C-alpha cells in the first residue's frame, strides 16, 4: 500500500514537470525574447536620435556664431570648428560647411574674392570655380568646408543646380528651422554610399524675420553638416549587436508632404551590408519585427528592425533541462518521503528517547561547566597572586643586591674613618709629649688626613648613588606613576641594582643608549621589564657558563617610537621553548628558582601598560635577542584603556 502511494506521487510529479517545461518553452521564453528585442530596438533608436541631436545642437552653435557677426570670414570659421572638437568627441560626420547665397550679379566678384582669400592658405585658392556652371537668379555655393582635405569636390559646389538640395534649402530658408535632405550621393564620396545633409539658415542681424518674405530678404546662407549614413550608424550601433539584429532605415519624406514609395532611392541604411565579422547571417525569427518613425530635420526616417535567431534571441534549452532535472528529483523525493513515512513513525519513538538522554547529558555538561568556571576563577586568582609575589620577589632581589653592593663602600668608609681617628690621637699624643712638631711631620699628617677624606668621600658617594638608584627604581616599581624620564637613566639605575649579580656571573654589560630618548610613560613598568630580562639572562642564558656578555642598545624609530634591544651570548633557546616563552607558568627551571611568570609579566606590561610590541629571537648556543618597540608617549585613549 505504501509503495503504491509512492509510485502514484512520482507519476503525478513527472506530469507536473512536463507541463512546466512546456509552459517555459512556449510562453516564458517568448516573453523574454520579445523583451530583449524591444530593449535593443529602443536603444538603437534612442542612441540614433541622441547622436543626431548632438550634431543638430552643433548646427545651432554654428548659427549662433553668425548671430553675433554675420560676416564671419574663413579664418574665424576654421578656428570655431577647431574649438568645437566635434570630430574627436562625436565622429561619424563627413564635413561642416557654410553655404553662401550669391545673387547672379555678384557671382564674378564672389569667385574673385574667394580666390584671393589668404586667411588660411598664403597663396589663396587660384583654382576655385563654381560648379556645375549654371545661370539662375540666386546661387547657393559651398564657401567654407571643414575639413577641406577629403572634401575638395564640395568646395565651390552650387547647390541651386541640384534639385534635391535646392528643395531642402528653400524649405529651410522659409521655415527658419534645420532641414535635412533626402537620400543623396555625396560629390566627395566615390563609393556611392547613401548620404544626407542637414542645414540651418543664417540671416542678417537686425532684420525682421516674422514672415516668409522677411526671412527670404534677410537670408545670408546656411551652416551645414554632411553625413555618410553608413559611417554615422557605425558610430551609433554596436557591431556585435548587428549579428543578431537587422536594421534598415528608409526616408519617409518631408513631414508635411506625401511619403515616397519604398525603394532603392529611399534606402538610407541597411545593416546587412555592414555586419562586422565573418559569421553567416542567421534566419529571421518569425514575428520578431518592429518599426519606428523618427523625425530628422523636418523629414521622417522609418527605422525597421528584425531579430535573427541565435544566442541573443533564440530559445535556450538550459532552463528547460534544469526544470526537468529538478522536477524528477523532487518527484523522487516525495515518493521516498511517502515510503519512509512509516519508518519515520518508528524512528520518532527512538528519537524521543534519545532526546531525553541528551537532556540528561546536557544537565551533566552544565554542572561540569559550572565546576570548570569556578576552577578557572580560582586559577586566575592564583595567577594574580603569583604575579604579585613575582614582582615582590624581584624587588626583594634588588634589595639584596643593593645591600651587598653597599657593604664595600660603607666598610671602606668605616675602616678609613677608624684609621683617621688613630692618626689624630697619635698626632695629639706626640704634640703633648714633644711640646712641638716639625714641619715635615705636620705635612705628613695633613697628607694622610687628606687621603683618608678622599677615600671616605668616594666610598660614600658610591653608596649614595646606589641608594638613589635603588630608591628611584623601588619607588617607580611600587608607585606605577606616569612621568617624563630619560631612557638611559632608567637603564643605568636598573643595572646599578644588578651590579652584584652581574659581577658574580662574570657578565660584561655594554650599553649604547642615546641620552636624547625621552619617554612620557611609566618608568617603573619599564624598569620591571628590564629587570626581568636581565634576571632571565642570568638564570637561564648563562646557566653552566663561567662568563657572559650582555648588550643593551636603543634607537629612535621615527618621531613617535623607540626601539630597545637586549642581546646576550648565552645558551639560547630551542623552537619549542621559544614558542611557549610567553605562556604563564612555563619555565625550564621549575623547582630551581623559576616561577614561569617572568616573561608573561614582561609581555603583559609591554603590550598592556606601555602599549608596545615585543619580539624574541634565539638560536641554540648562539644567544637570545629581545626587541621592544615602545611609543615615546601614550595617547589619552591608551591611558583610559
Coordinates of C-alpha atoms in Angstrom, one line a residue:
X1 CA 0.0 0.0 0.0
X2 CA 2.7 2.5 1.0
X3 CA 4.8 1.6 -2.1
X4 CA 1.8 2.2 -4.4
X5 CA 1.3 5.7 -3.0
X6 CA 5.0 6.4 -3.7
X7 CA 4.6 5.3 -7.4
X8 CA 1.5 7.5 -7.7
X9 CA 3.2 10.6 -6.3
X10 CA 6.2 10.0 -8.6
X11 CA 3.9 9.8 -11.7
X12 CA 2.0 13.0 -10.7
X13 CA 5.3 14.8 -10.2
X14 CA 6.5 13.8 -13.6
X15 CA 3.3 15.1 -15.2
X16 CA 3.6 18.5 -13.5
X17 CA 7.3 18.7 -14.5
X18 CA 6.4 18.1 -18.2
X19 CA 3.7 20.7 -18.1
X20 CA 6.1 23.3 -16.6
X21 CA 8.7 22.6 -19.2
X22 CA 6.1 23.1 -22.0
X23 CA 5.0 26.4 -20.4
X24 CA 8.6 27.7 -20.1
X25 CA 9.3 26.8 -23.8
X26 CA 6.1 28.2 -25.2
X27 CA 5.4 31.3 -23.1
X28 CA 8.1 32.4 -20.8
X29 CA 11.0 32.3 -23.2
X30 CA 8.9 34.0 -25.9
X31 CA 8.3 36.9 -23.4
X32 CA 11.9 37.1 -22.5
X33 CA 13.0 37.2 -26.2
X34 CA 10.4 39.9 -27.0
X35 CA 11.5 41.9 -24.0
X36 CA 15.2 41.6 -25.1
X37 CA 14.4 42.5 -28.7
X38 CA 12.3 45.5 -27.6
X39 CA 15.1 46.8 -25.3
X40 CA 17.6 46.5 -28.2
X41 CA 15.5 48.3 -30.7
X42 CA 14.6 51.1 -28.3
X43 CA 18.3 51.5 -27.5
X44 CA 19.3 51.8 -31.2
X45 CA 16.5 54.3 -31.9
X46 CA 17.3 56.3 -28.8
X47 CA 21.1 56.3 -29.5
X48 CA 20.5 57.4 -33.1
X49 CA 18.1 60.2 -32.0
X50 CA 20.6 61.4 -29.3
X51 CA 23.6 61.4 -31.7
X52 CA 21.7 63.3 -34.4
X53 CA 20.5 65.8 -31.7
X54 CA 24.1 66.4 -30.7
X55 CA 25.0 67.2 -34.4
X56 CA 22.0 69.4 -34.7
X57 CA 23.0 71.2 -31.5
X58 CA 26.3 71.8 -33.2
X59 CA 24.5 73.4 -36.1
X60 CA 22.7 75.7 -33.7
X61 CA 26.1 76.6 -32.2
X62 CA 27.4 77.5 -35.6
X63 CA 24.2 79.5 -36.3
X64 CA 24.7 81.3 -33.0
X65 CA 28.2 82.3 -34.2
X66 CA 26.7 84.1 -37.2
X67 CA 24.0 85.6 -34.9
X68 CA 26.8 87.5 -33.2
X69 CA 28.5 88.5 -36.5
X70 CA 27.0 87.7 -39.9
X71 CA 30.3 88.5 -41.6
X72 CA 32.4 85.6 -40.4
X73 CA 35.5 85.0 -42.5
X74 CA 37.2 81.7 -43.4
X75 CA 39.8 82.0 -40.5
X76 CA 37.1 82.6 -37.8
X77 CA 35.0 79.7 -39.2
X78 CA 38.0 77.4 -39.1
X79 CA 39.0 78.4 -35.6
X80 CA 35.4 78.0 -34.3
X81 CA 35.2 74.5 -35.8
X82 CA 38.5 73.5 -34.3
X83 CA 37.4 74.6 -30.8
X84 CA 34.2 72.5 -31.1
X85 CA 36.3 69.4 -31.5
X86 CA 33.3 67.5 -32.8
X87 CA 35.5 65.2 -34.9
X88 CA 37.2 63.9 -31.8
X89 CA 34.2 63.8 -29.4
X90 CA 31.5 62.6 -31.8
X91 CA 33.0 61.2 -35.0
X92 CA 30.6 60.0 -37.7
X93 CA 30.1 63.0 -39.9
X94 CA 31.8 63.9 -43.2
X95 CA 32.2 67.7 -43.0
X96 CA 30.9 71.0 -41.5
X97 CA 30.2 73.7 -44.1
X98 CA 29.0 77.2 -44.7
X99 CA 26.8 77.8 -47.9
X100 CA 26.6 81.4 -49.0
X101 CA 23.7 82.8 -51.0
X102 CA 25.1 84.7 -54.0
X103 CA 22.9 86.7 -56.5
X104 CA 23.8 86.2 -60.2
X105 CA 25.1 89.7 -60.5
X106 CA 27.6 89.3 -57.6
X107 CA 28.9 85.9 -58.8
X108 CA 32.1 87.1 -60.6
X109 CA 33.1 89.3 -57.6
X110 CA 32.4 86.4 -55.2
X111 CA 34.6 84.0 -57.2
X112 CA 37.4 86.6 -57.3
X113 CA 37.2 87.2 -53.5
X114 CA 37.4 83.5 -52.7
X115 CA 40.5 83.1 -55.0
X116 CA 42.3 85.9 -53.2
X117 CA 41.3 84.7 -49.7
X118 CA 44.7 84.1 -47.9
X119 CA 43.3 83.8 -44.4
X120 CA 44.3 80.1 -44.2
X121 CA 46.4 79.5 -47.4
X122 CA 49.1 82.1 -48.2
X123 CA 48.6 81.6 -51.9
X124 CA 44.8 81.7 -51.7
X125 CA 42.7 79.4 -53.9
X126 CA 43.5 80.3 -57.5
X127 CA 41.8 77.3 -58.9
X128 CA 38.5 78.0 -57.2
X129 CA 35.4 77.8 -59.5
X130 CA 31.7 77.4 -59.2
X131 CA 30.4 74.0 -60.4
X132 CA 28.2 72.9 -62.0
X133 CA 28.1 76.1 -64.1
X134 CA 24.6 77.5 -64.5
X135 CA 22.7 80.7 -64.8
X136 CA 20.0 81.5 -62.3
X137 CA 18.8 84.4 -60.2
X138 CA 20.3 83.1 -56.9
X139 CA 23.2 80.7 -56.3
X140 CA 23.8 78.6 -53.1
X141 CA 27.6 78.0 -53.1
X142 CA 29.6 76.0 -50.6
X143 CA 32.2 78.6 -49.5
X144 CA 33.7 77.1 -46.3
X145 CA 34.1 73.4 -45.6
X146 CA 35.9 71.8 -42.6
X147 CA 38.0 69.7 -43.0
X148 CA 38.9 70.7 -46.6
X149 CA 41.0 67.6 -47.1
X150 CA 38.9 64.8 -48.5
X151 CA 36.1 67.3 -49.3
X152 CA 37.8 69.2 -52.2
X153 CA 35.0 68.3 -54.7
X154 CA 32.4 70.0 -52.5
X155 CA 34.4 73.3 -52.4
X156 CA 32.5 75.7 -54.8
X157 CA 29.6 73.4 -55.4
X158 CA 26.5 75.3 -56.5
X159 CA 23.6 73.6 -54.7
X160 CA 21.0 75.6 -56.6
X161 CA 21.8 73.4 -59.6
X162 CA 20.9 70.2 -57.7
X163 CA 17.1 69.8 -57.2
X164 CA 17.3 67.6 -54.0
X165 CA 19.5 70.2 -52.3
X166 CA 17.6 73.2 -53.7
X167 CA 14.3 71.9 -52.4
X168 CA 15.7 71.5 -48.8
X169 CA 17.4 74.9 -49.0
X170 CA 14.2 76.7 -49.9
X171 CA 12.3 74.9 -47.2
X172 CA 14.9 75.8 -44.6
X173 CA 15.1 79.4 -45.8
X174 CA 11.3 79.9 -45.5
X175 CA 10.8 78.0 -42.2
X176 CA 14.0 79.1 -40.4
X177 CA 14.5 75.6 -39.0
X178 CA 17.0 72.8 -39.6
X179 CA 16.2 70.8 -42.8
X180 CA 17.6 67.5 -43.9
X181 CA 17.9 66.4 -47.5
X182 CA 16.6 63.2 -48.9
X183 CA 18.9 60.3 -49.7
X184 CA 21.8 61.7 -51.8
X185 CA 25.2 60.6 -53.1
X186 CA 27.9 63.0 -51.8
X187 CA 30.1 64.5 -54.5
X188 CA 33.2 63.9 -52.3
X189 CA 32.4 60.2 -51.9
X190 CA 33.4 57.9 -54.8
X191 CA 32.0 54.8 -53.1
X192 CA 28.4 55.9 -53.9
X193 CA 27.2 55.2 -50.3
X194 CA 24.0 56.9 -49.2
X195 CA 24.3 60.3 -47.5
X196 CA 22.4 63.3 -46.4
X197 CA 23.0 66.9 -45.4
X198 CA 21.3 68.8 -42.5
X199 CA 21.4 72.6 -42.9
X200 CA 20.2 75.6 -40.8
X201 CA 19.6 79.1 -42.3
X202 CA 21.6 82.1 -41.3
X203 CA 20.0 85.6 -41.5
X204 CA 21.4 89.1 -41.4
X205 CA 21.5 90.7 -37.9
X206 CA 18.9 93.3 -37.1
X207 CA 16.4 92.4 -39.8
X208 CA 12.8 91.2 -39.1
X209 CA 12.1 87.5 -39.5
X210 CA 8.4 87.3 -38.8
X211 CA 7.2 86.4 -42.3
X212 CA 8.4 84.2 -45.1
X213 CA 9.1 87.2 -47.3
X214 CA 11.2 88.8 -44.5
X215 CA 13.2 85.7 -44.0
X216 CA 13.9 85.4 -47.7
X217 CA 15.1 89.1 -47.7
X218 CA 17.4 88.6 -44.7
X219 CA 19.0 85.3 -45.8
X220 CA 22.8 85.2 -45.8
X221 CA 23.4 81.5 -46.3
X222 CA 23.3 78.2 -44.4
X223 CA 25.5 76.3 -41.9
X224 CA 25.5 72.6 -42.8
X225 CA 26.7 69.2 -41.5
X226 CA 27.3 66.4 -44.1
X227 CA 26.9 62.7 -43.3
X228 CA 27.6 59.3 -44.8
X229 CA 24.8 57.3 -43.2
X230 CA 26.9 54.1 -43.0
X231 CA 29.6 56.0 -41.2
X232 CA 27.1 57.6 -38.8
X233 CA 25.4 54.3 -37.9
X234 CA 28.7 52.6 -37.4
X235 CA 29.3 55.0 -34.5
X236 CA 25.8 54.5 -33.1
X237 CA 25.2 50.8 -33.2
X238 CA 27.5 48.2 -31.6
X239 CA 28.9 45.9 -34.3
X240 CA 28.3 42.8 -32.1
X241 CA 24.6 43.6 -31.9
X242 CA 24.3 43.6 -35.7
X243 CA 25.0 39.9 -35.8
X244 CA 21.6 39.4 -34.1
X245 CA 19.6 42.5 -35.2
X246 CA 18.9 43.6 -38.8
X247 CA 18.4 47.3 -39.0
X248 CA 17.0 49.1 -42.1
X249 CA 16.4 52.9 -42.4
X250 CA 14.2 54.4 -45.1
X251 CA 13.5 58.0 -46.0
X252 CA 9.8 58.7 -45.4
X253 CA 9.8 62.2 -47.0
X254 CA 9.0 65.6 -45.5
X255 CA 6.7 65.6 -42.6
X256 CA 4.1 67.8 -44.3
X257 CA 4.4 66.0 -47.6
X258 CA 3.5 62.7 -49.1
X259 CA 5.7 59.7 -48.3
X260 CA 7.6 58.3 -51.3
X261 CA 7.3 54.7 -52.3
X262 CA 9.9 52.5 -50.7
X263 CA 12.8 51.6 -53.0
X264 CA 16.4 52.0 -53.7
X265 CA 16.1 55.8 -53.8
X266 CA 14.7 55.9 -50.3
X267 CA 17.0 53.4 -48.6
X268 CA 19.4 55.2 -46.3
X269 CA 20.9 52.3 -44.4
X270 CA 20.9 48.5 -44.4
X271 CA 22.9 46.7 -41.7
X272 CA 23.2 43.6 -43.9
X273 CA 25.8 45.4 -45.9
X274 CA 27.9 46.4 -42.8
X275 CA 27.8 43.4 -40.5
X276 CA 31.1 43.1 -38.6
X277 CA 32.7 39.7 -38.5
X278 CA 32.6 36.8 -40.9
X279 CA 29.7 34.7 -39.4
X280 CA 26.9 33.7 -41.7
X281 CA 23.7 35.7 -41.1
X282 CA 21.1 33.7 -39.2
X283 CA 17.5 33.4 -40.2
X284 CA 14.9 36.0 -39.1
X285 CA 12.8 34.9 -36.1
X286 CA 9.1 34.9 -37.2
X287 CA 7.1 37.6 -35.5
X288 CA 10.2 39.3 -34.1
X289 CA 10.0 42.6 -36.2
X290 CA 9.0 46.2 -35.5
X291 CA 9.5 49.7 -36.9
X292 CA 9.5 53.2 -35.6
X293 CA 9.3 56.7 -37.1
X294 CA 12.0 59.2 -36.1
X295 CA 11.8 62.9 -37.1
X296 CA 15.1 64.2 -38.6
X297 CA 15.3 67.8 -39.9
X298 CA 11.6 68.1 -40.9
X299 CA 11.7 64.6 -42.5
X300 CA 10.6 61.2 -41.3
X301 CA 13.0 58.3 -41.0
X302 CA 11.4 54.9 -40.9
X303 CA 13.6 52.5 -38.9
X304 CA 12.8 48.8 -39.3
X305 CA 14.1 46.1 -37.0
X306 CA 14.2 42.3 -37.4
X307 CA 15.6 39.8 -34.9
X308 CA 17.8 36.9 -36.0
X309 CA 17.8 33.5 -34.4
X310 CA 20.8 32.7 -32.2
X311 CA 22.1 33.1 -28.7
X312 CA 20.5 36.5 -28.2
X313 CA 17.0 35.9 -29.4
X314 CA 17.0 32.1 -29.7
X315 CA 15.4 29.7 -27.2
X316 CA 17.8 28.4 -24.6
X317 CA 17.3 24.7 -23.7
X318 CA 19.2 25.1 -20.4
X319 CA 16.2 26.3 -18.3
X320 CA 14.1 23.5 -19.6
X321 CA 16.7 21.0 -18.8
X322 CA 17.2 22.3 -15.3
X323 CA 13.4 22.3 -14.7
X324 CA 13.2 18.7 -15.9
X325 CA 16.1 17.5 -13.7
X326 CA 14.7 19.4 -10.6
X327 CA 11.2 18.1 -11.3
X328 CA 12.4 14.5 -11.5
X329 CA 14.4 14.9 -8.3
X330 CA 11.5 16.5 -6.4
X331 CA 9.1 13.8 -7.6
X332 CA 11.5 11.0 -6.5
X333 CA 12.0 12.7 -3.1
X334 CA 8.2 13.0 -2.5
X335 CA 7.8 9.3 -3.3
X336 CA 10.7 8.4 -1.0
X337 CA 9.1 10.5 1.7
X338 CA 5.8 8.7 1.5
X339 CA 7.6 5.3 1.5
X340 CA 9.6 6.4 4.5
X341 CA 6.6 7.7 6.4
X342 CA 6.0 4.6 8.4
X343 CA 9.7 4.2 9.2
X344 CA 9.6 7.8 10.4
X345 CA 6.9 6.9 13.0
X346 CA 9.1 4.1 14.4
X347 CA 12.1 6.4 14.4
X348 CA 10.1 9.1 16.3
X349 CA 9.9 7.0 19.4
X350 CA 13.6 6.3 19.3
X351 CA 14.3 10.0 18.8
X352 CA 12.2 10.9 21.8
X353 CA 14.2 8.5 24.0
X354 CA 17.4 9.9 22.6
X355 CA 16.2 13.5 23.3
X356 CA 15.6 12.5 27.0
X357 CA 19.1 11.0 27.2
X358 CA 20.5 14.2 25.5
X359 CA 18.7 16.4 28.1
X360 CA 20.3 14.4 30.9
X361 CA 23.7 14.7 29.3
X362 CA 23.1 18.4 28.8
X363 CA 22.4 18.8 32.6
X364 CA 25.6 16.9 33.4
X365 CA 27.6 19.1 31.0
X366 CA 26.1 22.2 32.5
X367 CA 27.2 21.1 36.0
X368 CA 30.7 20.3 34.7
X369 CA 30.9 23.7 33.1
X370 CA 30.0 25.5 36.3
X371 CA 32.6 23.5 38.2
X372 CA 35.2 24.4 35.5
X373 CA 34.3 28.0 35.7
X374 CA 34.9 28.0 39.4
X375 CA 38.3 26.3 38.8
X376 CA 39.2 28.9 36.2
X377 CA 38.3 31.7 38.6
X378 CA 40.5 30.1 41.3
X379 CA 43.4 29.7 38.8
X380 CA 43.1 33.3 37.7
X381 CA 43.2 34.5 41.4
X382 CA 46.2 32.2 41.9
X383 CA 47.9 33.6 38.8
X384 CA 47.3 37.2 40.1
X385 CA 48.8 36.3 43.5
X386 CA 51.8 34.6 41.9
X387 CA 52.4 37.7 39.7
X388 CA 52.3 39.9 42.7
X389 CA 54.7 37.5 44.5
X390 CA 57.0 37.5 41.5
X391 CA 57.1 41.3 41.5
X392 CA 57.8 41.4 45.3
X393 CA 60.5 38.7 44.8
X394 CA 62.1 40.8 42.1
X395 CA 62.0 43.9 44.4
X396 CA 63.5 41.7 47.2
X397 CA 66.3 40.6 44.9
X398 CA 67.0 44.2 44.2
X399 CA 67.2 45.0 47.9
X400 CA 69.6 42.1 48.5
X401 CA 71.8 43.2 45.6
X402 CA 71.9 46.8 46.7
X403 CA 72.7 45.7 50.3
X404 CA 75.6 43.6 49.1
X405 CA 76.9 46.5 47.0
X406 CA 76.6 48.9 49.9
X407 CA 78.8 46.7 52.1
X408 CA 82.0 47.5 50.3
X409 CA 81.9 51.4 50.2
X410 CA 80.4 51.6 53.7
X411 CA 83.0 49.2 55.0
X412 CA 85.8 51.1 53.3
X413 CA 84.5 54.3 54.8
X414 CA 84.4 52.8 58.4
X415 CA 87.9 51.4 58.1
X416 CA 89.3 54.7 56.8
X417 CA 87.4 56.7 59.5
X418 CA 88.9 54.4 62.2
X419 CA 92.4 54.8 60.7
X420 CA 91.9 58.5 60.6
X421 CA 90.9 58.6 64.3
X422 CA 94.0 56.6 65.3
X423 CA 96.2 59.1 63.3
X424 CA 94.6 62.1 65.1
X425 CA 95.1 60.5 68.5
X426 CA 98.7 59.7 67.7
X427 CA 99.2 63.3 66.5
X428 CA 97.7 64.7 69.7
X429 CA 100.0 62.4 71.9
X430 CA 103.1 63.5 70.0
X431 CA 102.1 67.1 70.3
X432 CA 101.8 66.8 74.1
X433 CA 104.9 64.8 74.7
X434 CA 107.3 66.6 72.4
X435 CA 106.0 70.0 73.1
X436 CA 106.1 70.8 69.4
X437 CA 106.2 69.3 65.9
X438 CA 108.4 69.6 62.9
X439 CA 107.0 71.0 59.7
X440 CA 107.6 67.7 57.9
X441 CA 105.6 65.8 60.5
X442 CA 102.7 68.2 60.2
X443 CA 102.8 68.0 56.4
X444 CA 102.8 64.1 56.5
X445 CA 99.8 64.2 58.9
X446 CA 97.9 66.5 56.7
X447 CA 98.6 64.4 53.6
X448 CA 97.4 61.2 55.4
X449 CA 94.2 63.0 56.5
X450 CA 93.5 64.3 53.0
X451 CA 93.9 60.8 51.5
X452 CA 91.6 59.4 54.2
X453 CA 88.9 62.1 53.5
X454 CA 89.2 61.4 49.7
X455 CA 88.7 57.6 50.3
X456 CA 85.6 58.2 52.5
X457 CA 84.2 60.8 50.1
X458 CA 84.5 58.5 47.1
X459 CA 83.1 55.5 49.0
X460 CA 80.2 57.4 50.5
X461 CA 79.4 59.0 47.1
X462 CA 79.3 55.5 45.6
X463 CA 76.9 54.4 48.4
X464 CA 74.7 57.4 47.9
X465 CA 74.5 56.7 44.1
X466 CA 73.5 53.1 44.8
X467 CA 70.9 54.2 47.3
X468 CA 69.5 56.9 44.9
X469 CA 69.2 54.4 42.0
X470 CA 67.6 51.8 44.2
X471 CA 65.2 54.3 45.7
X472 CA 64.1 55.6 42.2
X473 CA 63.7 52.0 40.9
X474 CA 61.8 50.9 44.0
X475 CA 59.6 54.0 44.0
X476 CA 58.8 53.6 40.3
X477 CA 58.0 49.9 40.6
X478 CA 55.9 50.4 43.7
X479 CA 54.0 53.5 42.7
X480 CA 53.4 52.9 39.0
X481 CA 53.1 56.6 38.3
X482 CA 53.5 58.2 34.9
X483 CA 56.2 60.8 34.4
X484 CA 58.8 62.1 31.9
X485 CA 62.1 60.3 32.1
X486 CA 65.2 59.6 30.1
X487 CA 65.7 56.0 28.9
X488 CA 69.5 56.0 29.6
X489 CA 68.8 57.0 33.3
X490 CA 66.3 54.1 33.8
X491 CA 68.7 51.6 32.2
X492 CA 71.6 52.9 34.4
X493 CA 69.6 52.8 37.6
X494 CA 68.4 49.2 36.9
X495 CA 71.9 48.0 36.0
X496 CA 73.2 49.5 39.3
X497 CA 70.8 47.4 41.3
X498 CA 72.1 44.3 39.5
X499 CA 75.8 45.1 39.8
X500 CA 76.5 42.4 42.3
X501 CA 74.7 39.6 40.4
X502 CA 76.3 40.6 37.2
X503 CA 79.8 40.6 38.8
X504 CA 79.2 37.2 40.4
X505 CA 78.2 35.8 37.0
X506 CA 81.3 37.5 35.4
X507 CA 79.0 39.2 32.9
X508 CA 80.2 42.2 31.0
X509 CA 77.5 44.7 30.1
X510 CA 77.6 47.1 27.1
X511 CA 75.2 50.0 27.0
X512 CA 74.5 52.0 23.8
X513 CA 71.5 54.2 24.7
X514 CA 71.5 57.8 23.5
X515 CA 70.7 60.5 26.0
X516 CA 68.1 62.2 23.8
X517 CA 65.5 59.4 24.1
X518 CA 62.9 60.8 26.5
X519 CA 59.7 59.0 27.4
X520 CA 56.4 60.2 28.8
X521 CA 55.3 56.9 30.2
X522 CA 55.7 54.5 33.2
X523 CA 59.3 54.2 34.3
X524 CA 58.5 51.6 37.0
X525 CA 56.9 49.3 34.4
X526 CA 59.8 49.7 32.0
X527 CA 62.3 49.1 34.8
X528 CA 60.4 45.9 35.8
X529 CA 60.7 44.7 32.2
X530 CA 64.4 45.4 32.0
X531 CA 64.9 43.7 35.4
X532 CA 63.0 40.6 34.4
X533 CA 65.0 40.3 31.1
X534 CA 68.3 40.7 33.0
X535 CA 67.2 38.2 35.5
X536 CA 66.3 35.7 32.8
X537 CA 69.7 36.1 31.1
X538 CA 71.4 35.4 34.5
X539 CA 69.2 32.5 35.4
X540 CA 68.8 30.8 32.0
X541 CA 71.1 32.4 29.4
X542 CA 74.4 32.0 31.3
X543 CA 73.4 28.7 33.1
X544 CA 76.5 26.5 33.1
X545 CA 78.8 29.2 31.8
X546 CA 81.6 30.9 33.7
X547 CA 81.1 34.3 31.9
X548 CA 78.8 36.1 29.6
X549 CA 78.1 39.3 27.7
X550 CA 75.0 41.4 27.7
X551 CA 74.4 44.3 25.3
X552 CA 71.6 46.9 25.7
X553 CA 71.0 49.0 22.5
X554 CA 68.4 51.7 21.9
X555 CA 67.5 53.8 18.8
X556 CA 64.7 56.1 17.8
X557 CA 62.2 54.7 15.3
X558 CA 60.7 57.8 13.7
X559 CA 59.2 60.7 15.7
X560 CA 56.9 58.7 17.9
X561 CA 58.7 55.3 18.6
X562 CA 61.8 54.0 20.2
X563 CA 63.4 50.5 19.8
X564 CA 65.4 48.9 22.6
X565 CA 67.2 45.6 22.2
X566 CA 68.7 43.3 24.9
X567 CA 71.1 40.7 23.5
X568 CA 73.1 38.0 25.3
X569 CA 75.6 35.4 24.1
X570 CA 74.1 32.7 26.3
X571 CA 72.9 29.2 25.6
X572 CA 69.8 30.3 23.6
X573 CA 66.5 28.5 23.2
X574 CA 65.0 25.8 21.1
X575 CA 62.0 26.4 18.9
X576 CA 59.7 24.6 21.3
X577 CA 60.8 26.8 24.2
X578 CA 60.7 30.0 22.1
X579 CA 57.1 29.1 21.0
X580 CA 56.0 28.9 24.7
X581 CA 58.1 31.7 26.2
X582 CA 55.1 34.0 27.0
X583 CA 52.9 31.2 28.4
X584 CA 52.1 31.6 32.1
X585 CA 53.7 29.0 34.4
X586 CA 56.0 27.8 31.7
X587 CA 59.7 27.6 32.8
X588 CA 62.7 25.4 32.2
X589 CA 63.8 25.9 35.8
X590 CA 60.8 24.6 37.7
X591 CA 61.9 23.9 41.2
X592 CA 65.2 25.7 40.6
X593 CA 64.2 29.3 41.1
X594 CA 61.9 29.8 38.1
X595 CA 58.2 30.6 38.5
X596 CA 57.2 30.6 34.9
X597 CA 55.7 34.1 35.2
X598 CA 58.7 36.4 34.4
X599 CA 58.2 36.6 30.6
X600 CA 54.4 36.5 31.0
X601 CA 54.6 39.6 33.2
X602 CA 57.0 41.2 30.6
X603 CA 54.6 40.6 27.8
X604 CA 51.6 41.9 29.7
X605 CA 53.5 45.1 30.8
X606 CA 54.9 45.8 27.3
X607 CA 51.6 45.3 25.4
X608 CA 49.2 46.4 28.1
X609 CA 50.8 49.2 30.1
X610 CA 53.4 50.5 27.7
X611 CA 51.3 49.9 24.6
X612 CA 54.3 48.5 22.6
X613 CA 55.4 45.3 21.0
X614 CA 57.9 42.6 21.9
X615 CA 59.8 40.1 19.7
X616 CA 62.1 37.4 20.9
X617 CA 64.7 35.7 18.6
X618 CA 67.0 32.9 19.7
X619 CA 69.3 30.3 18.3
X620 CA 70.6 27.4 20.5
X621 CA 74.2 28.0 21.6
X622 CA 74.3 31.5 20.0
X623 CA 72.3 33.6 22.4
X624 CA 69.0 35.4 22.6
X625 CA 67.8 38.8 21.4
X626 CA 64.7 40.6 22.8
X627 CA 63.5 43.6 20.9
X628 CA 61.0 46.1 22.3
X629 CA 59.3 48.8 20.2
X630 CA 57.6 51.4 22.5
X631 CA 55.8 54.7 22.0
X632 CA 57.6 57.7 23.4
X633 CA 54.3 59.0 24.9
X634 CA 50.9 57.4 25.4
X635 CA 47.7 58.7 23.8
X636 CA 44.8 59.6 26.0
X637 CA 42.7 56.7 24.6
X638 CA 45.5 54.3 25.6
X639 CA 45.7 55.8 29.2
X640 CA 41.9 55.4 29.6
X641 CA 42.1 51.8 28.3

